[in-house]
Amino acid sequence: MESNQQQLSTETAARLVNWDFAAATAATLVAPGPKMTRREIQAAVEDLRRLADEAVTHVHRITGLDAAENLRDSQVLIVDRASWAKANSQSFAALMTPMLEHLAKTRPEAVNSTNTAVAGTLTGAELGAVLAFLASKVLGQYDPFAALASDNPAKRAGRLLLVAPNIISTEQELNVDPSDFRLWVCLHEQTHRVQFAAAPWLRDHMLEQIGALSNGLMDKAQGLPERINQLAKQLSAAAGTGKQEPAANGVPARQTDVLTLLQDPEDKARLSHITAVMSLLEGHANVVMDAVDASIIPSVKTIRRRFSDRGANRGWLDKFFRRVMGLDAKMRQYADGSKFVRAVVDKSGMAGFNRVWERAENLPSEAEIHNPDLWIQRMGL
């Protein structure tokens, strides 16, 4: 009887979000990217593969993480925009399916067959629109959850996706040296790959935290389609937006629309922890990215300046969508995490900072991200 209920919950959960429709919608909506000949595309792909390999050597030297010497449990893929969107729809499905099964099992009245098909299609369409927007912006992404996808026969630990059209269009927009810019981007993304290799427990830890948070939110859900849609956007953007509340205890308040999702202190604590981990990962990658000098990337100063200026000169529509998708919050995570990493390295050296990868208990809290001395003291450095 229990196995039949589990099967029913699984089948119902599969209808709550039409993941295939999300990927198809994204592929339809997103522009293909800059026009290039087949030979130019092939040359760009080969160049990105070469520079991605080269970047690992620099990440190893800068971080001192020996995990960079053996990354055979993950892979590097050079993809177009539609392929990036499809890959992310697969990862979102893997992340959200346990939560949706939990919802179908604990609240079957909310997911009866008369509304799940319609809700699933609508949510798939909305998620597809989100993915289409992001697919034209993301330069690269390390996906630690790729092995969870049902159609991934390799079952590798993760995959690094380098979105060639976006990298090429950005380097053209900035008018910078292509090889220098590509290596600069690869440094950031390969750092994420090394992080998860150095901390093999980190993926399961994040899964546990995301699952607990998602289940808690679903248990309190009032409107199923709206709640699932909000969760999908949270996963795709990694943060929310809205009016800021005053800071408390050194931790900037979270956006108000995220707070409306949270109903108890446990949920708030989990979201705070996830935010701290994301800040750490992004900040560390940015520090590595900025650690190279002109001997490695001759035009690195020009790239940094023009890339920074590019963000300030976005049009109002692009800024609006970035705010709605939470990309502004993600950029604040980069800045907060970078300050934390630099502060710890300055006081305790890279070896001291690298204790963060030893176990989950060593991860900084959100308060420690904003006050690195607290983490340094806790670690006894």
mmCIF file with all atom_site columns, N, CA and C in Angstrom, residues 240-246 253-259 323 332:
data_model
loop_
_atom_site.group_PDB
_atom_site.id
_atom_site.type_symbol
_atom_site.label_atom_id
_atom_site.label_alt_id
_atom_site.label_comp_id
_atom_site.label_asym_id
_atom_site.label_entity_id
_atom_site.label_seq_id
_atom_site.pdbx_PDB_ins_code
_atom_site.Cartn_x
_atom_site.Cartn_y
_atom_site.Cartn_z
_atom_site.occupancy
_atom_site.B_iso_or_equiv
_atom_site.pdbx_formal_charge
_atom_site.auth_seq_id
_atom_site.auth_comp_id
_atom_site.auth_asym_id
_atom_site.auth_atom_id
_atom_site.pdbx_PDB_model_num
ATOM 1  N N  . GLY A 1 240 ? 15.933 36.637 -3.922  1.00 0.00 ? 240 GLY A N  1
ATOM 2  C CA . GLY A 1 240 ? 14.765 37.412 -4.294  1.00 0.00 ? 240 GLY A CA 1
ATOM 3  C C  . GLY A 1 240 ? 15.047 38.891 -4.307  1.00 0.00 ? 240 GLY A C  1
ATOM 4  N N  . THR A 1 241 ? 14.028 39.683 -4.622  1.00 0.00 ? 241 THR A N  1
ATOM 5  C CA . THR A 1 241 ? 14.174 41.129 -4.615  1.00 0.00 ? 241 THR A CA 1
ATOM 6  C C  . THR A 1 241 ? 12.984 41.744 -3.933  1.00 0.00 ? 241 THR A C  1
ATOM 7  N N  . GLY A 1 242 ? 13.096 42.989 -3.616  1.00 0.00 ? 242 GLY A N  1
ATOM 8  C CA . GLY A 1 242 ? 12.014 43.698 -2.966  1.00 0.00 ? 242 GLY A CA 1
ATOM 9  C C  . GLY A 1 242 ? 12.548 44.787 -2.085  1.00 0.00 ? 242 GLY A C  1
ATOM 10 N N  . LYS A 1 243 ? 11.713 45.386 -1.302  1.00 0.00 ? 243 LYS A N  1
ATOM 11 C CA . LYS A 1 243 ? 12.105 46.472 -0.416  1.00 0.00 ? 243 LYS A CA 1
ATOM 12 C C  . LYS A 1 243 ? 12.936 45.935 0.731   1.00 0.00 ? 243 LYS A C  1
ATOM 13 N N  . GLN A 1 244 ? 14.065 46.594 0.990   1.00 0.00 ? 244 GLN A N  1
ATOM 14 C CA . GLN A 1 244 ? 14.954 46.137 2.052   1.00 0.00 ? 244 GLN A CA 1
ATOM 15 C C  . GLN A 1 244 ? 14.467 46.594 3.417   1.00 0.00 ? 244 GLN A C  1
ATOM 16 N N  . GLU A 1 245 ? 14.615 45.738 4.414   1.00 0.00 ? 245 GLU A N  1
ATOM 17 C CA . GLU A 1 245 ? 14.401 46.115 5.795   1.00 0.00 ? 245 GLU A CA 1
ATOM 18 C C  . GLU A 1 245 ? 15.746 46.472 6.417   1.00 0.00 ? 245 GLU A C  1
ATOM 19 N N  . PRO A 1 246 ? 15.749 47.191 7.539   1.00 0.00 ? 246 PRO A N  1
ATOM 20 C CA . PRO A 1 246 ? 17.017 47.561 8.173   1.00 0.00 ? 246 PRO A CA 1
ATOM 21 C C  . PRO A 1 246 ? 17.824 46.341 8.555   1.00 0.00 ? 246 PRO A C  1
ATOM 22 N N  . ALA A 1 253 ? 19.106 42.794 6.033   1.00 0.00 ? 253 ALA A N  1
ATOM 23 C CA . ALA A 1 253 ? 17.819 42.105 5.957   1.00 0.00 ? 253 ALA A CA 1
ATOM 24 C C  . ALA A 1 253 ? 17.593 41.553 4.570   1.00 0.00 ? 253 ALA A C  1
ATOM 25 N N  . ARG A 1 254 ? 16.902 40.425 4.528   1.00 0.00 ? 254 ARG A N  1
ATOM 26 C CA . ARG A 1 254 ? 16.592 39.840 3.239   1.00 0.00 ? 254 ARG A CA 1
ATOM 27 C C  . ARG A 1 254 ? 15.439 40.591 2.596   1.00 0.00 ? 254 ARG A C  1
ATOM 28 N N  . GLN A 1 255 ? 15.268 40.403 1.307   1.00 0.00 ? 255 GLN A N  1
ATOM 29 C CA . GLN A 1 255 ? 14.215 41.093 0.589   1.00 0.00 ? 255 GLN A CA 1
ATOM 30 C C  . GLN A 1 255 ? 12.842 40.663 1.097   1.00 0.00 ? 255 GLN A C  1
ATOM 31 N N  . THR A 1 256 ? 11.882 41.570 1.065   1.00 0.00 ? 256 THR A N  1
ATOM 32 C CA . THR A 1 256 ? 10.599 41.296 1.693   1.00 0.00 ? 256 THR A CA 1
ATOM 33 C C  . THR A 1 256 ? 9.819  40.199 0.996   1.00 0.00 ? 256 THR A C  1
ATOM 34 N N  . ASP A 1 257 ? 9.975  40.006 -0.299  1.00 0.00 ? 257 ASP A N  1
ATOM 35 C CA . ASP A 1 257 ? 9.193  38.957 -0.931  1.00 0.00 ? 257 ASP A CA 1
ATOM 36 C C  . ASP A 1 257 ? 9.710  37.569 -0.552  1.00 0.00 ? 257 ASP A C  1
ATOM 37 N N  . VAL A 1 258 ? 10.978 37.466 -0.161  1.00 0.00 ? 258 VAL A N  1
ATOM 38 C CA . VAL A 1 258 ? 11.474 36.201 0.366   1.00 0.00 ? 258 VAL A CA 1
ATOM 39 C C  . VAL A 1 258 ? 10.907 35.976 1.759   1.00 0.00 ? 258 VAL A C  1
ATOM 40 N N  . LEU A 1 259 ? 10.847 37.046 2.544   1.00 0.00 ? 259 LEU A N  1
ATOM 41 C CA . LEU A 1 259 ? 10.321 36.907 3.899   1.00 0.00 ? 259 LEU A CA 1
ATOM 42 C C  . LEU A 1 259 ? 8.878  36.418 3.887   1.00 0.00 ? 259 LEU A C  1
ATOM 43 N N  . ARG A 1 323 ? 16.460 42.876 -11.610 1.00 0.00 ? 323 ARG A N  1
ATOM 44 C CA . ARG A 1 323 ? 15.956 43.045 -10.247 1.00 0.00 ? 323 ARG A CA 1
ATOM 45 C C  . ARG A 1 323 ? 14.891 42.000 -9.935  1.00 0.00 ? 323 ARG A C  1
ATOM 46 N N  . ARG A 1 332 ? 25.389 41.300 -5.092  1.00 0.00 ? 332 ARG A N  1
ATOM 47 C CA . ARG A 1 332 ? 25.731 41.659 -3.710  1.00 0.00 ? 332 ARG A CA 1
ATOM 48 C C  . ARG A 1 332 ? 26.370 40.469 -3.009  1.00 0.00 ? 332 ARG A C  1
#
